[in-house]
Coordinates of C-alpha atoms in Angstrom, one line a residue:
M24 CA -39.1 46.5 10.3
T25 CA -35.9 48.3 11.5
P26 CA -33.4 45.9 13.0
R27 CA -32.9 46.2 16.8
Q28 CA -29.7 48.3 17.4
E29 CA -27.2 46.6 19.7
P30 CA -26.4 48.5 22.9
E31 CA -23.2 50.4 23.2
R32 CA -22.3 48.6 26.5
Y33 CA -22.5 45.1 27.8
T34 CA -24.5 44.3 31.0
V35 CA -22.1 42.4 33.1
V36 CA -23.4 40.2 36.0
S37 CA -20.6 38.4 37.8
A38 CA -21.7 34.9 38.7
D39 CA -18.8 34.5 41.2
C40 CA -18.1 37.2 43.8
H41 CA -17.3 36.9 47.5
A42 CA -18.2 38.8 50.6
G43 CA -18.6 38.5 54.4
A44 CA -18.7 40.4 57.6
D45 CA -15.7 41.7 59.6
L46 CA -15.0 39.1 62.2
R47 CA -16.7 40.8 65.3
D48 CA -19.5 42.2 63.2
Y49 CA -21.1 38.7 63.2
R50 CA -21.8 38.9 66.9
P51 CA -25.3 40.6 66.6
Y52 CA -26.4 37.9 64.1
L53 CA -25.8 35.2 66.7
A54 CA -28.3 34.1 69.3
S55 CA -27.4 35.6 72.7
R56 CA -26.7 32.2 74.2
H57 CA -23.7 32.0 71.8
H58 CA -22.2 35.4 72.7
G59 CA -19.9 34.2 75.4
A60 CA -18.5 31.4 73.2
F61 CA -18.1 33.9 70.3
D62 CA -16.3 36.4 72.4
A63 CA -13.8 33.8 73.5
W64 CA -13.4 32.4 70.0
A65 CA -12.9 35.9 68.5
A66 CA -10.4 36.9 71.1
A67 CA -8.2 33.9 70.3
Y68 CA -8.6 34.0 66.5
T69 CA -5.6 35.0 64.3
N70 CA -6.4 35.8 60.7
P71 CA -4.0 34.1 58.4
F72 CA -5.4 35.6 55.2
A73 CA -3.7 38.6 53.6
D74 CA -6.7 39.5 51.6
L75 CA -8.8 39.7 54.7
Q76 CA -6.5 42.3 56.3
A77 CA -6.6 46.1 55.8
P78 CA -6.8 48.0 53.6
E79 CA -8.3 45.6 51.1
A80 CA -10.5 43.6 53.6
D81 CA -13.4 46.0 53.7
R82 CA -14.2 45.3 50.1
N83 CA -16.0 42.3 51.7
W84 CA -18.4 44.3 53.8
D85 CA -18.2 48.0 52.8
S86 CA -21.2 48.2 50.5
G87 CA -20.5 51.7 49.1
R88 CA -16.9 50.9 48.3
R89 CA -17.9 47.6 46.8
L90 CA -20.5 49.1 44.5
A91 CA -18.1 51.8 43.4
E92 CA -15.3 49.4 42.6
L93 CA -17.5 47.0 40.7
E94 CA -19.1 49.8 38.7
Q95 CA -15.6 51.1 38.0
D96 CA -14.8 47.7 36.6
G97 CA -18.0 47.6 34.5
I98 CA -20.0 45.1 36.7
V99 CA -23.6 46.0 37.7
A100 CA -24.7 42.9 39.6
E101 CA -23.2 39.9 41.4
V102 CA -23.8 36.5 42.8
V103 CA -22.3 36.6 46.3
F104 CA -20.5 33.6 47.8
P105 CA -19.0 33.7 51.3
N106 CA -15.4 34.8 51.9
T107 CA -14.6 35.9 55.4
V108 CA -14.3 33.5 58.3
P109 CA -17.7 32.9 60.0
P110 CA -18.0 32.4 63.7
F111 CA -16.4 29.3 65.2
Y112 CA -14.6 28.3 62.0
P113 CA -10.8 27.9 61.9
S114 CA -10.8 29.1 58.3
T115 CA -13.2 30.1 55.5
S116 CA -16.3 28.0 55.3
L117 CA -16.1 27.3 51.6
T118 CA -13.0 25.1 52.1
A119 CA -14.0 23.7 55.5
A120 CA -14.5 20.0 56.2
Q121 CA -17.8 18.7 57.4
P122 CA -17.9 19.4 61.2
T123 CA -17.8 16.6 63.8
A124 CA -20.8 16.0 66.0
E125 CA -19.0 18.0 68.7
E126 CA -18.4 21.0 66.4
Y127 CA -21.8 20.9 64.7
E128 CA -23.9 23.2 67.0
L129 CA -21.5 26.2 67.0
R130 CA -20.5 25.8 63.3
W131 CA -24.2 25.7 62.3
A132 CA -24.8 28.8 64.4
G133 CA -21.9 30.5 62.7
L134 CA -23.2 29.8 59.2
Q135 CA -26.7 31.0 60.1
A136 CA -25.2 34.2 61.4
H137 CA -23.5 34.7 58.1
N138 CA -26.8 34.0 56.3
R139 CA -28.5 36.7 58.3
W140 CA -25.6 39.1 57.6
M141 CA -25.8 38.3 53.9
A142 CA -29.5 39.1 53.7
D143 CA -28.8 42.5 55.3
F144 CA -25.8 43.1 53.0
C145 CA -27.8 42.3 49.9
S146 CA -30.7 44.6 51.0
L147 CA -28.2 47.5 50.8
A148 CA -28.1 47.1 47.0
P149 CA -31.6 46.0 45.9
G150 CA -31.6 44.0 42.7
R151 CA -27.9 44.0 42.4
R152 CA -26.8 41.2 44.8
A153 CA -27.9 37.6 44.8
G154 CA -26.6 36.3 48.1
T155 CA -26.0 32.6 48.6
I156 CA -27.3 30.4 51.4
Q157 CA -24.9 28.4 53.5
I158 CA -26.0 25.1 55.0
L159 CA -24.5 22.0 56.6
L160 CA -25.5 18.4 55.7
G161 CA -25.5 16.8 59.1
D162 CA -29.1 17.8 59.8
L163 CA -31.2 17.9 56.7
D164 CA -34.4 19.1 58.5
A165 CA -32.4 22.1 59.7
A166 CA -30.9 22.7 56.3
V167 CA -34.3 22.7 54.6
A168 CA -35.7 25.1 57.2
E169 CA -32.8 27.4 56.7
I170 CA -33.2 27.4 52.9
R171 CA -36.9 28.4 53.3
R172 CA -36.1 31.1 55.8
C173 CA -33.3 32.6 53.7
R174 CA -35.2 32.5 50.5
A175 CA -38.0 34.4 52.3
A176 CA -35.5 36.8 53.6
G177 CA -34.4 37.7 50.0
L178 CA -31.4 35.6 49.3
T179 CA -31.7 34.7 45.7
G180 CA -28.2 33.3 44.9
G181 CA -29.0 29.7 45.7
V182 CA -27.6 27.2 48.1
V183 CA -23.9 26.7 48.6
L184 CA -23.6 22.9 48.6
P185 CA -20.9 21.8 51.1
G186 CA -18.1 19.7 49.8
V187 CA -18.2 16.0 50.7
P188 CA -14.6 14.6 50.4
P189 CA -14.1 10.9 50.6
G190 CA -14.4 9.8 54.3
S191 CA -16.7 12.6 55.3
P192 CA -19.1 11.9 58.2
V193 CA -22.1 12.4 56.0
P194 CA -23.4 10.4 53.0
E195 CA -21.9 10.8 49.5
L196 CA -23.8 13.3 47.3
Y197 CA -25.3 10.6 45.2
S198 CA -27.3 9.3 48.2
A199 CA -31.1 9.5 48.1
A200 CA -30.7 10.7 51.7
Y201 CA -30.4 14.2 50.3
D202 CA -33.8 14.1 48.6
P203 CA -35.3 16.6 51.1
L204 CA -32.6 19.1 50.1
W205 CA -33.1 18.6 46.4
A206 CA -36.9 18.8 46.8
V207 CA -36.9 22.2 48.6
C208 CA -34.5 23.6 46.1
A209 CA -36.6 22.4 43.2
E210 CA -39.8 23.7 44.8
L211 CA -38.5 27.2 45.6
D212 CA -36.5 27.4 42.3
V213 CA -33.3 27.7 44.3
P214 CA -30.1 26.9 42.3
V215 CA -27.7 24.5 44.0
N216 CA -24.1 25.9 43.7
H217 CA -21.0 23.8 44.1
H218 CA -18.0 26.1 44.4
G219 CA -14.5 25.1 43.5
G220 CA -12.1 24.2 46.2
S221 CA -14.7 22.9 48.5
A222 CA -14.6 19.1 48.2
G223 CA -11.0 17.9 48.4
P224 CA -9.4 16.0 51.2
V225 CA -7.0 17.7 53.6
L226 CA -3.5 17.2 52.2
G227 CA -1.2 19.1 54.6
E228 CA 1.3 22.0 54.1
E229 CA 4.3 20.4 52.5
P230 CA 5.3 21.9 49.1
A231 CA 4.2 18.8 47.3
A232 CA 0.9 18.8 49.1
R233 CA 0.2 22.3 48.0
A234 CA 1.1 21.5 44.4
V235 CA -1.1 18.4 44.5
F236 CA -4.0 20.5 45.9
M237 CA -3.7 22.8 42.9
V238 CA -3.8 19.9 40.5
E239 CA -6.6 18.1 42.1
T240 CA -8.9 20.7 43.7
T241 CA -11.1 21.3 40.6
W242 CA -11.4 17.6 40.0
F243 CA -12.8 17.0 43.5
S244 CA -15.2 19.9 42.9
H245 CA -16.4 18.3 39.6
R246 CA -17.5 15.2 41.4
A247 CA -20.8 16.8 42.4
L248 CA -21.9 16.6 38.8
W249 CA -21.6 12.9 38.3
H250 CA -22.8 12.1 41.9
L251 CA -26.1 13.9 41.3
V252 CA -26.4 12.6 37.7
F253 CA -25.8 8.9 38.5
G254 CA -27.7 9.3 41.8
G255 CA -30.8 10.2 39.9
A256 CA -31.5 13.5 41.7
F257 CA -32.5 15.2 38.4
R258 CA -34.9 12.3 37.5
R259 CA -36.7 12.6 40.9
F260 CA -36.6 16.4 40.8
P261 CA -36.7 17.6 37.2
G262 CA -36.7 21.3 38.3
L263 CA -33.4 21.0 40.2
R264 CA -30.6 23.2 38.8
L265 CA -26.9 22.6 39.5
V266 CA -24.3 25.4 39.0
L267 CA -20.6 24.5 39.1
T268 CA -18.7 27.6 39.9
E269 CA -15.0 28.6 39.8
Q270 CA -13.7 25.3 38.6
G271 CA -13.1 26.0 34.9
S272 CA -15.3 25.2 32.0
G273 CA -13.0 23.6 29.4
W274 CA -13.3 20.2 31.1
I275 CA -17.1 19.9 30.6
P276 CA -17.3 18.5 27.0
G277 CA -14.7 15.8 27.7
V278 CA -16.3 14.8 31.0
L279 CA -19.8 14.7 29.4
D280 CA -18.3 12.4 26.8
M281 CA -16.8 10.2 29.5
L282 CA -20.1 10.1 31.6
D283 CA -22.1 9.2 28.5
Y284 CA -19.6 6.5 27.7
Y285 CA -19.9 4.9 31.2
H286 CA -23.7 5.4 31.2
Q287 CA -24.1 3.6 27.9
R288 CA -21.6 0.9 28.8
L289 CA -23.1 0.1 32.2
V290 CA -26.7 0.3 31.1
G291 CA -25.9 -2.0 28.2
A292 CA -24.0 -4.4 30.4
A293 CA -27.0 -4.6 32.8
T294 CA -29.1 -6.2 30.1
R295 CA -26.6 -9.0 29.6
A296 CA -26.7 -11.7 32.2
S297 CA -23.5 -13.1 33.8
T298 CA -21.1 -10.5 32.5
A299 CA -18.3 -9.1 34.6
E300 CA -19.8 -5.6 34.3
S301 CA -23.5 -6.4 34.6
K302 CA -23.6 -5.9 38.3
F303 CA -22.2 -2.3 38.0
G304 CA -25.1 -1.3 35.7
A305 CA -27.9 -3.0 37.6
G306 CA -30.7 -0.5 38.2
L307 CA -28.8 2.4 36.8
A308 CA -31.1 3.2 33.9
E309 CA -34.2 3.2 36.2
A310 CA -32.5 5.3 38.8
M311 CA -31.1 7.9 36.5
G312 CA -33.7 8.4 33.8
A313 CA -32.1 10.5 31.1
G314 CA -28.4 10.2 30.2
P315 CA -25.7 12.5 31.5
R316 CA -25.6 14.9 28.5
A317 CA -29.4 15.3 28.5
V318 CA -29.3 16.1 32.2
W319 CA -26.6 18.7 31.6
E320 CA -28.6 20.3 28.8
R321 CA -31.7 20.5 31.0
N322 CA -30.5 21.1 34.5
C323 CA -26.9 22.3 34.7
F324 CA -24.9 25.5 34.4
V325 CA -21.3 26.7 34.9
G326 CA -20.1 29.7 36.8
A327 CA -17.2 30.3 34.4
S328 CA -15.0 32.5 36.6
F329 CA -12.4 34.5 34.6
M330 CA -13.1 32.3 31.6
R331 CA -9.8 31.8 29.7
A332 CA -9.4 32.2 26.0
H333 CA -8.7 28.5 25.3
E334 CA -12.0 27.6 26.8
V335 CA -14.1 29.9 24.6
P336 CA -13.9 27.8 21.4
L337 CA -15.7 25.0 23.4
R338 CA -18.7 27.3 24.2
E339 CA -21.2 25.6 21.9
R340 CA -20.2 22.1 23.2
I341 CA -20.6 23.5 26.8
G342 CA -23.8 25.3 25.9
L343 CA -24.0 29.0 25.1
D344 CA -27.0 29.2 27.5
K345 CA -25.0 27.5 30.3
I346 CA -22.0 29.8 30.6
M347 CA -22.0 32.5 33.3
W348 CA -18.8 34.6 33.5
G349 CA -17.5 35.6 36.9
S350 CA -15.0 38.1 38.1
D351 CA -14.1 36.4 41.5
F352 CA -14.1 39.8 43.2
P353 CA -12.3 40.7 45.5
H354 CA -9.8 37.8 45.2
D355 CA -6.4 38.6 43.7
E356 CA -7.0 35.9 41.1
G357 CA -10.1 37.9 40.1
T358 CA -10.3 40.2 37.2
F359 CA -10.6 43.5 39.1
P360 CA -9.6 46.2 38.0
Y361 CA -9.0 44.7 34.5
T362 CA -12.4 43.2 33.7
T363 CA -12.7 44.8 30.3
E364 CA -9.2 43.5 29.4
A365 CA -10.2 40.1 30.6
L366 CA -13.3 40.1 28.5
R367 CA -11.3 41.2 25.5
T368 CA -8.8 38.4 26.1
A369 CA -11.7 35.8 26.1
Y370 CA -14.4 37.2 23.8
A371 CA -12.8 39.5 21.2
G372 CA -14.4 39.0 17.8
L373 CA -17.4 37.0 19.0
P374 CA -21.0 38.0 18.1
Y375 CA -22.6 40.5 20.4
A376 CA -25.5 38.1 21.4
E377 CA -23.1 35.4 22.4
V378 CA -21.0 37.7 24.6
A379 CA -24.1 39.3 26.1
A380 CA -25.4 35.9 27.2
M381 CA -22.2 34.7 28.7
V382 CA -21.4 37.9 30.6
G383 CA -24.8 38.7 32.0
G384 CA -27.9 37.3 30.3
N385 CA -27.5 33.7 31.5
A386 CA -26.8 34.7 35.1
A387 CA -29.7 37.1 35.1
R388 CA -32.0 34.2 34.0
V389 CA -30.6 31.6 36.4
Y390 CA -30.5 33.9 39.5
G391 CA -33.6 36.0 38.8
F392 CA -32.0 39.4 38.2
D393 CA -34.2 42.0 36.5
L394 CA -32.2 42.3 33.3
P395 CA -33.9 45.5 31.9
A396 CA -33.2 47.3 35.2
L397 CA -29.6 46.2 35.0
D398 CA -29.4 47.3 31.4
A399 CA -30.2 50.8 32.5
L400 CA -27.3 50.8 34.9
A401 CA -24.9 49.2 32.4
A402 CA -25.7 51.9 29.9
K403 CA -23.6 54.2 32.0
T404 CA -20.9 51.9 33.4
G405 CA -20.7 48.6 31.4
P406 CA -17.8 47.7 29.2
L407 CA -18.1 49.2 25.7
V408 CA -19.0 46.6 23.1
S409 CA -16.5 48.2 20.7
D410 CA -13.7 47.8 23.3
V411 CA -14.5 44.1 24.1
A412 CA -14.4 43.4 20.3
Q413 CA -10.8 44.3 20.1
P414 CA -8.2 41.6 21.0
L415 CA -5.9 42.5 23.8
P416 CA -2.2 42.5 22.6
T417 CA -0.6 42.0 26.0
P418 CA -1.9 41.5 29.6
P419 CA -2.1 44.6 31.8
P420 CA 1.1 45.1 33.9
G421 CA 0.5 43.7 37.3
A422 CA -2.6 41.6 36.4
T423 CA -2.8 38.5 38.6
S424 CA -5.9 36.8 37.2
P425 CA -5.6 33.4 35.4
A426 CA -7.7 35.1 32.8
F427 CA -4.5 36.4 31.4
A428 CA -2.4 33.3 31.9
T429 CA -0.5 31.9 28.9
G430 CA -0.3 28.2 28.1
G431 CA -3.7 27.9 26.4
S432 CA -3.4 24.3 25.5
V433 CA -3.7 23.3 29.2
R434 CA -7.1 21.9 30.0
V435 CA -8.6 22.4 33.4
W436 CA -10.0 19.1 34.6

């Protein structure tokens, strides 16, 4: 039998891209009863984000420009998270706090408008965009209904799980109150995405606060993992899948070691009467089922946006079938227009099969892309395997992505 020849180019699926409508283009996606409130809100809104201002902003909603730039960068498909500001929000929804009871109706209407827009946007590039579904946690019946509606409308990128910082007006994520949400996601095979930057407390605008945010933001995003693991969500719903996106990947082996340690320690303590720790482990084994590492191996994945070179040696401990590279397009910390160079920085010298899985195959499996169809597109535009195999001597001039950052000994926690 003749060995199968490796393709000349990689099929790259970005597991982390962002898009959204221009501000006033959300209006048709709102119920007419909200139009007056929307007009007043839009007239008063001042956009504080440079990347949402011309000429770069239309990368978020200009389908033709977006496809052309992604293809130029070697990317043939994308998982699409929100980016622009949805109706009635003061800022982007990914980083927004849970709304108060007074804010809920309009904020929920704004997210639903974005979901409707997202479905239309994805329909402009069939098979190449897996749009995500935004929900709120204040009304789980409404959230479940929206997931069903959006999945039927063609959004295949999974749910964006809102952040729940300490002190939020909704239960912590380990609560069984969220079982209706986990149940519908498991039933419909909808991944649950928890995106970086979405779960930290509000810290203010002082220089120290901004620095503390950078240090802590990924840690707060990681919390969803141990909340769902210790909360037993994966025992009750074995088909549930969790994806942790744009929060690094090098932290995962160490955190799994830590979670296994606490699991074993607390479960063991629960079997010993009258110890100081016995109360902490009471009922944990029954609630959780399998231990943290087994849950990770069965149910969890990482959206490894602009994966850095120092994280790559940990790939087997993370799980080669878990890692899904992302470009973070169109953010300036993303790899555009230097995706091939970013892949060289991370993956030069690795076996073809490993790179192919991390840059496209895993994401195609998790999000339901038709990989053979994408292979045909990538045969024309994907990064050359021979190019990615060559180490990159120096970062491209002007590159702003952390993919090219030095200081490889720093671990992202």
